[in-house]
CSV table of C-alpha atoms in Angstrom, one decimal:
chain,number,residue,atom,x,y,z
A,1,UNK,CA,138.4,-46.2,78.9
A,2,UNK,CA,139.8,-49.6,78.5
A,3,UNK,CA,137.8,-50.8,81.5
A,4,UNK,CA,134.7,-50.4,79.2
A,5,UNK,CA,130.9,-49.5,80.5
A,6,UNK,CA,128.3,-52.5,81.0
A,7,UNK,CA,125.7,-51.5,77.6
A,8,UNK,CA,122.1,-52.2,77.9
A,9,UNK,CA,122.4,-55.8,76.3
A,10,UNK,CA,125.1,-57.0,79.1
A,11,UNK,CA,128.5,-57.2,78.8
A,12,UNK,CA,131.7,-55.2,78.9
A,13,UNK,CA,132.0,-52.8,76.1
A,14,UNK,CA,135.7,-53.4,75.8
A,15,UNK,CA,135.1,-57.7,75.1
A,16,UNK,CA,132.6,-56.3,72.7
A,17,UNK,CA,134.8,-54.4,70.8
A,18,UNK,CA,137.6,-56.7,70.9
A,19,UNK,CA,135.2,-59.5,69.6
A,20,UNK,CA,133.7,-57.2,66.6
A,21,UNK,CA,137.0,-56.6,65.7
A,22,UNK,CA,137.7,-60.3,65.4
A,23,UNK,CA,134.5,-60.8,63.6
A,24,UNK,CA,135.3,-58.1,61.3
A,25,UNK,CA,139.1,-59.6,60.9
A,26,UNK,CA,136.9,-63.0,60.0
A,27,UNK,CA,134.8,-61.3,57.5
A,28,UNK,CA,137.2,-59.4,55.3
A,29,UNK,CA,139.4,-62.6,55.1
A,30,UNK,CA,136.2,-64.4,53.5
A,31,UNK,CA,134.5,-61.7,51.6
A,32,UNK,CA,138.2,-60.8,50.2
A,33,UNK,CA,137.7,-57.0,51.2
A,34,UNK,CA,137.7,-55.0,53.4
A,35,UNK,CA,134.6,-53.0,55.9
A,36,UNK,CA,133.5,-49.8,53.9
A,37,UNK,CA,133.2,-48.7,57.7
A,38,UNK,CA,136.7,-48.5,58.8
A,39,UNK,CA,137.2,-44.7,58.2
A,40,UNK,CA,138.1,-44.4,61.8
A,41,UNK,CA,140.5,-47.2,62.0
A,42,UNK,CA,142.0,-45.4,58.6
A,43,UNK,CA,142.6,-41.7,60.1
A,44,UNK,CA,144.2,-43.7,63.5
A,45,UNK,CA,147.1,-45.4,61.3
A,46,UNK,CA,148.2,-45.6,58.1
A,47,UNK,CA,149.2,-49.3,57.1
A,48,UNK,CA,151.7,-47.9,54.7
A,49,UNK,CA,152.8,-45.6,56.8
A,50,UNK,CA,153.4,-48.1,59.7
A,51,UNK,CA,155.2,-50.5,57.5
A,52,UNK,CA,157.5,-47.6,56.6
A,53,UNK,CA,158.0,-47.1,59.7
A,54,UNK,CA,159.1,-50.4,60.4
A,55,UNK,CA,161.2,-50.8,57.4
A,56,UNK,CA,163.0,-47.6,58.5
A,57,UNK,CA,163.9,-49.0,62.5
A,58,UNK,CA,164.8,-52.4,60.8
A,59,UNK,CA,167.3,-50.6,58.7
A,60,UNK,CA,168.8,-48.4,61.8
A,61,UNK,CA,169.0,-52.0,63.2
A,62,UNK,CA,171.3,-53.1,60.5
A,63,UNK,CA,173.3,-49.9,59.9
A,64,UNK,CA,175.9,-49.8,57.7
A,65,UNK,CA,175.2,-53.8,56.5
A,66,UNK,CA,171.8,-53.1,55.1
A,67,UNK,CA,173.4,-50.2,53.1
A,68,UNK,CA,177.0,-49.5,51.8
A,69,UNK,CA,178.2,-52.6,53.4
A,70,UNK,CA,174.9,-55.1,51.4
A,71,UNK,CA,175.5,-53.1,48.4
A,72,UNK,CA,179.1,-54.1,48.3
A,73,UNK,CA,178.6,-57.3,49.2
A,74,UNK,CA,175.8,-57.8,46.8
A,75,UNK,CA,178.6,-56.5,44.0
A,76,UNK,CA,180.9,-58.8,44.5
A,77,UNK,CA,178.8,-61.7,45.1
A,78,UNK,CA,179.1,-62.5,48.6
A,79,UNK,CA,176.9,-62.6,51.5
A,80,UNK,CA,177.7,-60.6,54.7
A,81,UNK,CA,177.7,-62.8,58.2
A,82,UNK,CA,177.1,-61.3,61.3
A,83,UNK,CA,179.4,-62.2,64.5
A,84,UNK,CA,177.7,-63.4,67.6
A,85,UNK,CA,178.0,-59.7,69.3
A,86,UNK,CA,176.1,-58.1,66.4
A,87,UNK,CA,173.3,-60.9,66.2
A,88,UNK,CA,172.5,-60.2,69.8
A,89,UNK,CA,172.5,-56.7,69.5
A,90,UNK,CA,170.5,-56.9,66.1
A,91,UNK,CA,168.1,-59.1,67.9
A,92,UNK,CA,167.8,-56.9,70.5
A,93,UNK,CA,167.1,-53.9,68.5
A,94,UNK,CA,164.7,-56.2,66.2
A,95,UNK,CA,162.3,-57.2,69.4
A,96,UNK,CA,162.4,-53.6,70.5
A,97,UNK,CA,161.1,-52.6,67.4
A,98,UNK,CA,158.5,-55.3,67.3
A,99,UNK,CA,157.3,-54.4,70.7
A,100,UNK,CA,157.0,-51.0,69.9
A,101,UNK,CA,154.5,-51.9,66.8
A,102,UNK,CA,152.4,-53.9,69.2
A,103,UNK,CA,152.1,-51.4,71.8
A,104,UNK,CA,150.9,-49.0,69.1
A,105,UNK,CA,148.5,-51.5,68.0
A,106,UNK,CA,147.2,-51.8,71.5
A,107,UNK,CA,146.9,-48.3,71.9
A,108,UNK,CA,144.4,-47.8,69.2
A,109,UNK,CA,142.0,-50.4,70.0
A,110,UNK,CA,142.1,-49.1,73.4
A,111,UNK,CA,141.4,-45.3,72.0
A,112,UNK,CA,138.6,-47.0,69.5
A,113,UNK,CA,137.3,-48.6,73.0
A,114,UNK,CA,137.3,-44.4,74.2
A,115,UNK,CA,135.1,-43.6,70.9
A,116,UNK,CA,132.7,-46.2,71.3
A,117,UNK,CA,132.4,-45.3,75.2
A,118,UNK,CA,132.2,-41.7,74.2
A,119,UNK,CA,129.6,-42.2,71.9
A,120,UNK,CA,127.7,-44.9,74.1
A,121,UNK,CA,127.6,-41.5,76.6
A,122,UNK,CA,126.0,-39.5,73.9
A,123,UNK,CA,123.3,-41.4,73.3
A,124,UNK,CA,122.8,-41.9,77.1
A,125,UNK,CA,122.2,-38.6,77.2
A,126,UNK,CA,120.2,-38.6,74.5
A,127,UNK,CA,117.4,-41.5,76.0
A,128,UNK,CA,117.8,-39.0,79.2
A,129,UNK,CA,116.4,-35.8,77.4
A,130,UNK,CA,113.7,-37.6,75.4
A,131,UNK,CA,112.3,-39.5,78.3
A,132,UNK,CA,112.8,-36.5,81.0
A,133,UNK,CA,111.8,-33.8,78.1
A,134,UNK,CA,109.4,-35.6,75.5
A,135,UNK,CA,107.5,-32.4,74.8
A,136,UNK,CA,110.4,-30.4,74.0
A,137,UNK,CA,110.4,-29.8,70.0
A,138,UNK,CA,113.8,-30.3,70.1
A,139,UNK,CA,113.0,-34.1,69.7
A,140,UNK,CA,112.4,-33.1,65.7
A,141,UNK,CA,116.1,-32.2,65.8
A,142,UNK,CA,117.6,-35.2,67.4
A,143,UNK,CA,115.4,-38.2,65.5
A,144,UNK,CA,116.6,-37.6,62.0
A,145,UNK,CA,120.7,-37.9,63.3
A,146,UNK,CA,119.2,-40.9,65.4
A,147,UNK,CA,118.3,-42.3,62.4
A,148,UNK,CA,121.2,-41.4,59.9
A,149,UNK,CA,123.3,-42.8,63.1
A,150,UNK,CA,121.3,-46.7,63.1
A,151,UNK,CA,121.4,-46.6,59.1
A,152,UNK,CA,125.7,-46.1,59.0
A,153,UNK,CA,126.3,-48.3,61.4
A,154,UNK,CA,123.7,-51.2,60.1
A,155,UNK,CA,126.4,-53.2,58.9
A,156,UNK,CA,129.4,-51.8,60.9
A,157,UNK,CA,130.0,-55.2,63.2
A,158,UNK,CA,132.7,-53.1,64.8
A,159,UNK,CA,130.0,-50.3,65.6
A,160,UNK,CA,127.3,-52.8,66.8
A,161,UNK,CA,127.4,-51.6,70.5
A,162,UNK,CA,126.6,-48.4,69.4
A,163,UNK,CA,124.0,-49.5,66.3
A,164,UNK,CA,122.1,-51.6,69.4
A,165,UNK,CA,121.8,-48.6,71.6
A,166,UNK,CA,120.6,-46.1,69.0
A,167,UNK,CA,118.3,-48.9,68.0
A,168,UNK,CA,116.7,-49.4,71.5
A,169,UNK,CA,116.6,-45.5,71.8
A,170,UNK,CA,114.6,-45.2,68.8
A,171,UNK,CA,112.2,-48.6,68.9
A,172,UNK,CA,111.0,-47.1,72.2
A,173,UNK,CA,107.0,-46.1,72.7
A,174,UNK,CA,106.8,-42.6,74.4
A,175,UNK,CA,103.4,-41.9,75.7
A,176,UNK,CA,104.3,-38.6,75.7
A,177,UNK,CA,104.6,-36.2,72.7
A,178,UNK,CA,106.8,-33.2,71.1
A,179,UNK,CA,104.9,-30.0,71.1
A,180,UNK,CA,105.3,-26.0,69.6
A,181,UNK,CA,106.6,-27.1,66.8
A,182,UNK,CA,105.8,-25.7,63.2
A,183,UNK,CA,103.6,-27.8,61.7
A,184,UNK,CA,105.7,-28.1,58.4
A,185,UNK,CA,109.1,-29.0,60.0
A,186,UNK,CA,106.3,-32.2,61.7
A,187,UNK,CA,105.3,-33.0,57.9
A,188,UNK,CA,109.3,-32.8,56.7
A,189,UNK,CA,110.4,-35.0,59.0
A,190,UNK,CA,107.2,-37.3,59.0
A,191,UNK,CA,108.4,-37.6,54.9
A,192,UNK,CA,111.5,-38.2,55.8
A,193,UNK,CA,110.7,-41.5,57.8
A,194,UNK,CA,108.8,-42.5,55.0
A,195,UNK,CA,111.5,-42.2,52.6
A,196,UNK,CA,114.2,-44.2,54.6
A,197,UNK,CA,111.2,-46.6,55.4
A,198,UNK,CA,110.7,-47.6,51.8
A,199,UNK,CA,114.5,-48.5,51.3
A,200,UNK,CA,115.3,-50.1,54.7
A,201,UNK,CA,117.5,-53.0,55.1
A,202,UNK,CA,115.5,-55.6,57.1
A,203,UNK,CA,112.2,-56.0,58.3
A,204,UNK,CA,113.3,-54.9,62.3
A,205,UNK,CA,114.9,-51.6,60.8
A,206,UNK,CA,111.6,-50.9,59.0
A,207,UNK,CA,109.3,-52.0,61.8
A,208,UNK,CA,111.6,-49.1,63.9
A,209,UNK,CA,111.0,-47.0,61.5
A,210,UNK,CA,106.9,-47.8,61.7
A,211,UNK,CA,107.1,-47.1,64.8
A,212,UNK,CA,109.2,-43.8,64.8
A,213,UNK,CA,106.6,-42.6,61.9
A,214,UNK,CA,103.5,-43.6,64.1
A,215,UNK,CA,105.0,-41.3,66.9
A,216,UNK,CA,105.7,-38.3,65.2
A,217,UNK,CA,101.7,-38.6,63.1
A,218,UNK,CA,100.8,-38.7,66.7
A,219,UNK,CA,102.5,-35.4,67.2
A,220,UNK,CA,101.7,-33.6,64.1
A,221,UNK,CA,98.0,-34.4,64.5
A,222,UNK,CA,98.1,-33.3,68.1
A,223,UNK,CA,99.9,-30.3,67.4
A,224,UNK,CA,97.8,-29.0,64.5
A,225,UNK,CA,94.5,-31.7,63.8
A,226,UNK,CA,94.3,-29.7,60.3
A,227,UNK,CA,97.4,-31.9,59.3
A,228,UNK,CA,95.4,-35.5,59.5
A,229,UNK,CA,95.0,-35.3,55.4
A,230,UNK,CA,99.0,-34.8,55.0
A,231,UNK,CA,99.6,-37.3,57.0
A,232,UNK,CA,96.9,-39.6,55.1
A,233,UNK,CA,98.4,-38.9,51.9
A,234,UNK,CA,102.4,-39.7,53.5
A,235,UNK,CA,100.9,-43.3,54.2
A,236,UNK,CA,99.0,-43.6,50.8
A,237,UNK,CA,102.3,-42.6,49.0
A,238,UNK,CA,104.3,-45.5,50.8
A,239,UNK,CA,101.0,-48.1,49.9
A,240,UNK,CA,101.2,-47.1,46.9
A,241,UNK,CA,105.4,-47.4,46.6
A,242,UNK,CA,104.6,-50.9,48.2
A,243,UNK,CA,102.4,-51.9,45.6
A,244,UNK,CA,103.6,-50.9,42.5
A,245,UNK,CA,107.8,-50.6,43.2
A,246,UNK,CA,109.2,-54.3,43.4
A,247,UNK,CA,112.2,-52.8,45.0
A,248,UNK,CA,110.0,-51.7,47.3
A,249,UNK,CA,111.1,-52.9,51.3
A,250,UNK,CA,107.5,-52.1,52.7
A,251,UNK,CA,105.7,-54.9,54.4
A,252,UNK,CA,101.9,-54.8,55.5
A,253,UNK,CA,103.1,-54.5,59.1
A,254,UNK,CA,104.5,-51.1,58.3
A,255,UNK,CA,100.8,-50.0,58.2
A,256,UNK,CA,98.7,-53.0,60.4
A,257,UNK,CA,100.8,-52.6,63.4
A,258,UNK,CA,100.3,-48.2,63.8
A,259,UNK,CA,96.7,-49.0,63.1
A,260,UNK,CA,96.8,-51.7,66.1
A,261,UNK,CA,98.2,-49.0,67.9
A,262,UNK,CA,96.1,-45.9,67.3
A,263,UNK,CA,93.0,-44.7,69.6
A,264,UNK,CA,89.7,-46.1,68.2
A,265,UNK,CA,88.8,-42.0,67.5
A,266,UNK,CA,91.8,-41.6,64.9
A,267,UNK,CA,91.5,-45.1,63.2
A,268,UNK,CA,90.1,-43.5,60.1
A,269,UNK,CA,92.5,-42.7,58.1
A,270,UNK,CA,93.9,-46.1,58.2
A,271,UNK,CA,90.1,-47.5,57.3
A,272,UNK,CA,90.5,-45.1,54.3
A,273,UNK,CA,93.8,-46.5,53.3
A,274,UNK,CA,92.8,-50.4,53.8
A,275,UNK,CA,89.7,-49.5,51.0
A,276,UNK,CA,92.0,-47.6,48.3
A,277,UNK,CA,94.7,-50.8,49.0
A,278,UNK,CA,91.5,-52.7,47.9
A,279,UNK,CA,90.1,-50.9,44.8
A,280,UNK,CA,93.5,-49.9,43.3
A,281,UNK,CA,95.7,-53.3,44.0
A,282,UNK,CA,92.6,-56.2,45.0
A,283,UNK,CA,92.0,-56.1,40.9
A,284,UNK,CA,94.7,-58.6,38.9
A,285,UNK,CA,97.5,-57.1,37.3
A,286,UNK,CA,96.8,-53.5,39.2
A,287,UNK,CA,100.1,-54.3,41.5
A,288,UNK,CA,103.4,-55.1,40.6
A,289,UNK,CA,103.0,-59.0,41.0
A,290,UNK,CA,100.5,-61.4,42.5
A,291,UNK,CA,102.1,-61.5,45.8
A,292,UNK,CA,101.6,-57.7,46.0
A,293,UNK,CA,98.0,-58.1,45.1
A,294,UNK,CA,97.8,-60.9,47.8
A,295,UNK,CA,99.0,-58.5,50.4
A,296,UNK,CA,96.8,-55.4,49.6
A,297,UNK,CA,93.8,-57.9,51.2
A,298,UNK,CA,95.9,-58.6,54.2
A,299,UNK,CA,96.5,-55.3,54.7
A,300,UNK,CA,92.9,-54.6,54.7
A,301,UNK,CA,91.7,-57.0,56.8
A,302,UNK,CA,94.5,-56.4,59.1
A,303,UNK,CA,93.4,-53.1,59.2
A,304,UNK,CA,90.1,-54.1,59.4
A,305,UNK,CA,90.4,-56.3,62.6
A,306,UNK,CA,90.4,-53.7,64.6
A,307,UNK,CA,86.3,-53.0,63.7
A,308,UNK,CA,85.6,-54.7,67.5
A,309,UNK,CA,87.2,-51.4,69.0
A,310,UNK,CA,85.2,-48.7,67.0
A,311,UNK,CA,82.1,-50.1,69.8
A,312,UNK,CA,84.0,-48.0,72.3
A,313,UNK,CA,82.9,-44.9,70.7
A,314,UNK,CA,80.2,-43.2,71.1
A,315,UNK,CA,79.8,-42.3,67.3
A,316,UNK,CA,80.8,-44.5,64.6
A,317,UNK,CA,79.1,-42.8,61.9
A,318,UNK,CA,82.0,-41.7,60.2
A,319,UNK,CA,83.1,-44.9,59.5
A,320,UNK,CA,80.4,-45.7,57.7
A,321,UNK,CA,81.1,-43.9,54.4
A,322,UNK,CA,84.5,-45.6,54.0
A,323,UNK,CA,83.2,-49.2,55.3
A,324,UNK,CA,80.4,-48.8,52.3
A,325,UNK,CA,83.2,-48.2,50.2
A,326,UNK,CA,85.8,-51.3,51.7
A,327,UNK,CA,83.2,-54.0,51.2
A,328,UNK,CA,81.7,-52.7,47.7
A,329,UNK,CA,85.7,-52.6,46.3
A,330,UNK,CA,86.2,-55.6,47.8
A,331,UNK,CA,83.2,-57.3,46.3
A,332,UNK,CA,84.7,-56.6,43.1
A,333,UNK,CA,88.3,-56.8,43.8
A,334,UNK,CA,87.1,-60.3,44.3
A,335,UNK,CA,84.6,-60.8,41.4
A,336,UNK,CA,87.1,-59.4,38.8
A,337,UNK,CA,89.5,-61.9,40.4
A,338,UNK,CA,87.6,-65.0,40.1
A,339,UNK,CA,86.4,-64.1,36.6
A,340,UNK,CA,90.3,-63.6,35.7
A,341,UNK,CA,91.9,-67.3,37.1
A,342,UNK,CA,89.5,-69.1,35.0
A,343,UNK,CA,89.5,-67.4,31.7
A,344,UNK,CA,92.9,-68.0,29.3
A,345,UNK,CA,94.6,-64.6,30.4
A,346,UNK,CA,95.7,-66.5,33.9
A,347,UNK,CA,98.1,-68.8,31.8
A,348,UNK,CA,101.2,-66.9,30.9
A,349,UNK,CA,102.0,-67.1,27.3
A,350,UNK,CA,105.7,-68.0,27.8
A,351,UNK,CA,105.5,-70.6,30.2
A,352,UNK,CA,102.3,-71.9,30.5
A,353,UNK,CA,101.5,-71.5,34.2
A,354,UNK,CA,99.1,-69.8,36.0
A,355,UNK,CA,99.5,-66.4,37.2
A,356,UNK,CA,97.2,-66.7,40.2
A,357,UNK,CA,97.7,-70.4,41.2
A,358,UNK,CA,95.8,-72.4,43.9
A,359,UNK,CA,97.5,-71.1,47.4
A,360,UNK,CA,97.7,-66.8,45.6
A,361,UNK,CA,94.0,-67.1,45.3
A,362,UNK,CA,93.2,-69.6,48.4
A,363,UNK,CA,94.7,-66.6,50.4
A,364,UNK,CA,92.8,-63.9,48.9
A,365,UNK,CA,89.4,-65.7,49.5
A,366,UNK,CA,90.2,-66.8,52.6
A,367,UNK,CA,91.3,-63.6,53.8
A,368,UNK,CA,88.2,-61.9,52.1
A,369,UNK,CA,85.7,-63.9,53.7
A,370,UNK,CA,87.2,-63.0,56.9
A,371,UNK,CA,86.8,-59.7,56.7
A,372,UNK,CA,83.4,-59.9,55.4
A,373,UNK,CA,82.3,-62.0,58.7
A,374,UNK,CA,83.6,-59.6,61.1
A,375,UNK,CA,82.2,-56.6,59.5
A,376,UNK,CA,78.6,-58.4,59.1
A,377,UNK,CA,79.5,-59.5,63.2
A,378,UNK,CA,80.0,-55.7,64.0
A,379,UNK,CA,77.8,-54.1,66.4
A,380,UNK,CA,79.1,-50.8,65.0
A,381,UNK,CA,78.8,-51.3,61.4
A,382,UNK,CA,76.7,-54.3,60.9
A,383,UNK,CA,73.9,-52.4,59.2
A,384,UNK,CA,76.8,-50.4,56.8
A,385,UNK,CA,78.2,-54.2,55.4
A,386,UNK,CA,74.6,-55.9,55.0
A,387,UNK,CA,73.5,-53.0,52.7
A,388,UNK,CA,77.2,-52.5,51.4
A,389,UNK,CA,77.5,-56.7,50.3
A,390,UNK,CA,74.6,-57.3,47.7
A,391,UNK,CA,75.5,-60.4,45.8
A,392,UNK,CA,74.6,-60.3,42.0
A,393,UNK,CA,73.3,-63.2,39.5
A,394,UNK,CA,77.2,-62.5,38.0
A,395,UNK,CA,78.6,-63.5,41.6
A,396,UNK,CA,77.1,-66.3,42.3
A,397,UNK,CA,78.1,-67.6,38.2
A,398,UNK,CA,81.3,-66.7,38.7
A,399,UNK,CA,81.8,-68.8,42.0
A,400,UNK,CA,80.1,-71.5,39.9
A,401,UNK,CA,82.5,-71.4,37.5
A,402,UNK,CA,85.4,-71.4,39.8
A,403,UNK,CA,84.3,-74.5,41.8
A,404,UNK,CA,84.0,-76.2,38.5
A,405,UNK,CA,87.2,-75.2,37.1
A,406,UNK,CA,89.9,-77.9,36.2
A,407,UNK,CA,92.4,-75.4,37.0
A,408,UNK,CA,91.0,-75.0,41.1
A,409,UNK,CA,88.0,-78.0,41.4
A,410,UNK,CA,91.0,-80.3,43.2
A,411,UNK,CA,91.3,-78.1,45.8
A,412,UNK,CA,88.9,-78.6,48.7
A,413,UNK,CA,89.9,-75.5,50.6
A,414,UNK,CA,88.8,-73.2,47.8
A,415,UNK,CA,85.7,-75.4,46.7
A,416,UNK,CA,84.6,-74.4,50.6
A,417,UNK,CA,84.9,-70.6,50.5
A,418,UNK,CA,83.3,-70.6,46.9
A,419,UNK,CA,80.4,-71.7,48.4
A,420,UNK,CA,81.3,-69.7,51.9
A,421,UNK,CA,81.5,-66.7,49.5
A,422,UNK,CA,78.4,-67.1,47.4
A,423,UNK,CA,76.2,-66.5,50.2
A,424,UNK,CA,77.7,-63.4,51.6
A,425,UNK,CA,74.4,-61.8,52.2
């Protein structure tokens, strides 16, 4: 065990550990406490109970002159002396002792090297069944302890060996899918990911867990098609936790990158979801800040972008219906929008600033007039946007009004896509 395993990153397992350990060491001397992670080290040795330990050797060492002898002396004021003979043997018996507590220390971190080996073993054999049996629906049993298994050890530096591999396992695309499983146990787990999604730690656990939800959608859908509106309504709920929570640790990505990914046949779900992020967060004040509002029109036209791959089919017209209803929501998203930064309600009443400032509503024009250009450049649904974009008398005023406004006339960029905008048609 102490000779350690070479992990998938390089390196021996045993330097690893012995270098977490010193990390760890570094960090509870700074932070002032100690790793809420340390259970193992905790059940290997007690720290009181060592130190009792030593305190009882050290007094066998003495004998009689750390007891009767140190009592008396201590009574009648005088301090016992030791001849050479008994120094050397008390020496001796003191280095003995001493030696014995480093061996033991050296024992457990070589029997924590034989649990993070062990466990390193285990999850070998878990990549082996997944990639040798992917279709096996015992993959729904082993992805939720995959997951509980990266979450504890997230900030376990002592674990990090075992954190990375679990981490690799699960970050993994697997063209191949789970089958014969009951569509409900699918759905359970699928709401599962979700859940851990919208509380993960950092953006590469969350983009993990994207990509572990993305797979098993895949496998519902294959497994029972009659599932795609469950599975819809799972990705609205997290929209809908990332627009409105500010806790919330979803990130646009979570839903752009699975769209990037999907087949151009079973893209419309995610075309549904990038027109409700539209007409239920595009409006001011609908989400939780402006920066949320800013991101429900990345989202879209993230989404959106992939418009260019719907020409690979050889039927589009179901896109059509949720395109119409993209644009229009997106027409007023941004008319309500424009209408808002230059009446008094953008100033906040406490401060005096605006709540959509120059570079929060440069970024939502922008971003809207690039998806309006690529759907009216569509070959697949260029006839949907030029009947779904009608531009009103109130449009083109309110674009006036923008261009003119002290608050946004000294910006150049936004002077431009006012008049970009105005002629949408």
């Amino acid at each position: 065990a102490k000779e350690g395993i070479s992990g998938e990153e390089g390196g021996n397992v045993e330097t690893q550990v012995e270098l977490m350990d010193d990390m760890a060491v570094n960090s509870d001397e700074e932070m002032g406490s100690g790793n809420d992670n340390d259970e193992e080290d905790d059940e290997l040795l007690s720290t009181e109970a060592v130190d009792e330990e030593l305190r009882r050797k050290i007094q066998e060492a003495l004998g009689n002159s750390a007891d009767g002898d140190a009592h008396e002396a201590s009574a009648s004021g005088e301090e016992e002396e030791f001849d050479d003979e008994q120094m050397e043997v008390f020496d001796d018996k003191l280095a003995e002792i001493f030696q014995q507590k480093k061996q033991m220390k050296q024992d457990i971190r070589g029997l924590k090297i034989s649990f993070v080996n062990f466990k390193l073993r285990v999850l070998d054999l878990v990549d082996v069944f997944l990639t040798r049996q992917p279709e096996s629906p015992l993959v729904l049993l082993l992805l939720p302890m995959l997951l509980d298994l990266i979450r504890s050890t997230t900030k376990d530096s002592r674990n990090k060996p075992i954190h990375d591999r679990a981490f690799s396992i699960a970050s993994a695309r697997r063209s191949k899918l789970p089958a014969g499983f009951e569509t409900k146990d699918g759905i359970d787990l699928l709401t599962s990911i979700h859940e851990r999604a919208r509380r993960a730690s950092d953006k590469p656990t969350l983009m993990m867990m994207s990509n572990v939800a993305m797979y098993m959608a895949r496998a519902v859908v294959e497994n029972d098609p009659s599932a795609e509106p469950a599975i819809y309504d799972l990705y609205r709920a997290s929209l809908t936790d990332f627009m409105t929570r500010k806790a919330s640790q979803m990130i646009s990505d979570f839903f752009m990158v699975p769209a990037s990914r999907t087949q151009p046949a079973h893209l419309l779900p995610f075309w549904r979801l990038a027109a409700v992020a539209i007409a239920e967060y595009g409006h001011p004040l609908k989400a939780v800040n402006v920066f949320r509002q800013v991101q429900a029109y990345t989202l879209a036209a993230g989404i959106f972008s992939n418009v260019s791959r719907l020409e690979t089919l050889d039927d589009t017209k179901q896109f059509a219906e949720p395109t119409k209803k993209l644009l229009s929501g997106l027409q007023s998203a941004v008319l309500d929008t424009v209408k808002f930064v230059v009446s008094e309600k953008n100033k906040n009443s406490a401060s005096g600033k605006l709540v959509i400032d120059q570079q929060r509503l440069r970024e939502i024009l922008q971003t809207s007039s690039q998806l309006i250009a690529k759907s009216v450049k569509s070959n697949a649904l260029n006839s949907v946007a030029k009947k779904a974009l009608q531009p009103s008398a109130e449009w083109t005023e309110a674009f006036d009004a923008l261009s003119q406004s002290p608050s946004f006339s000294s910006s150049k960029a936004i002077v431009n896509l006012c008049n970009s905008l105005k002629n949408i048609d």
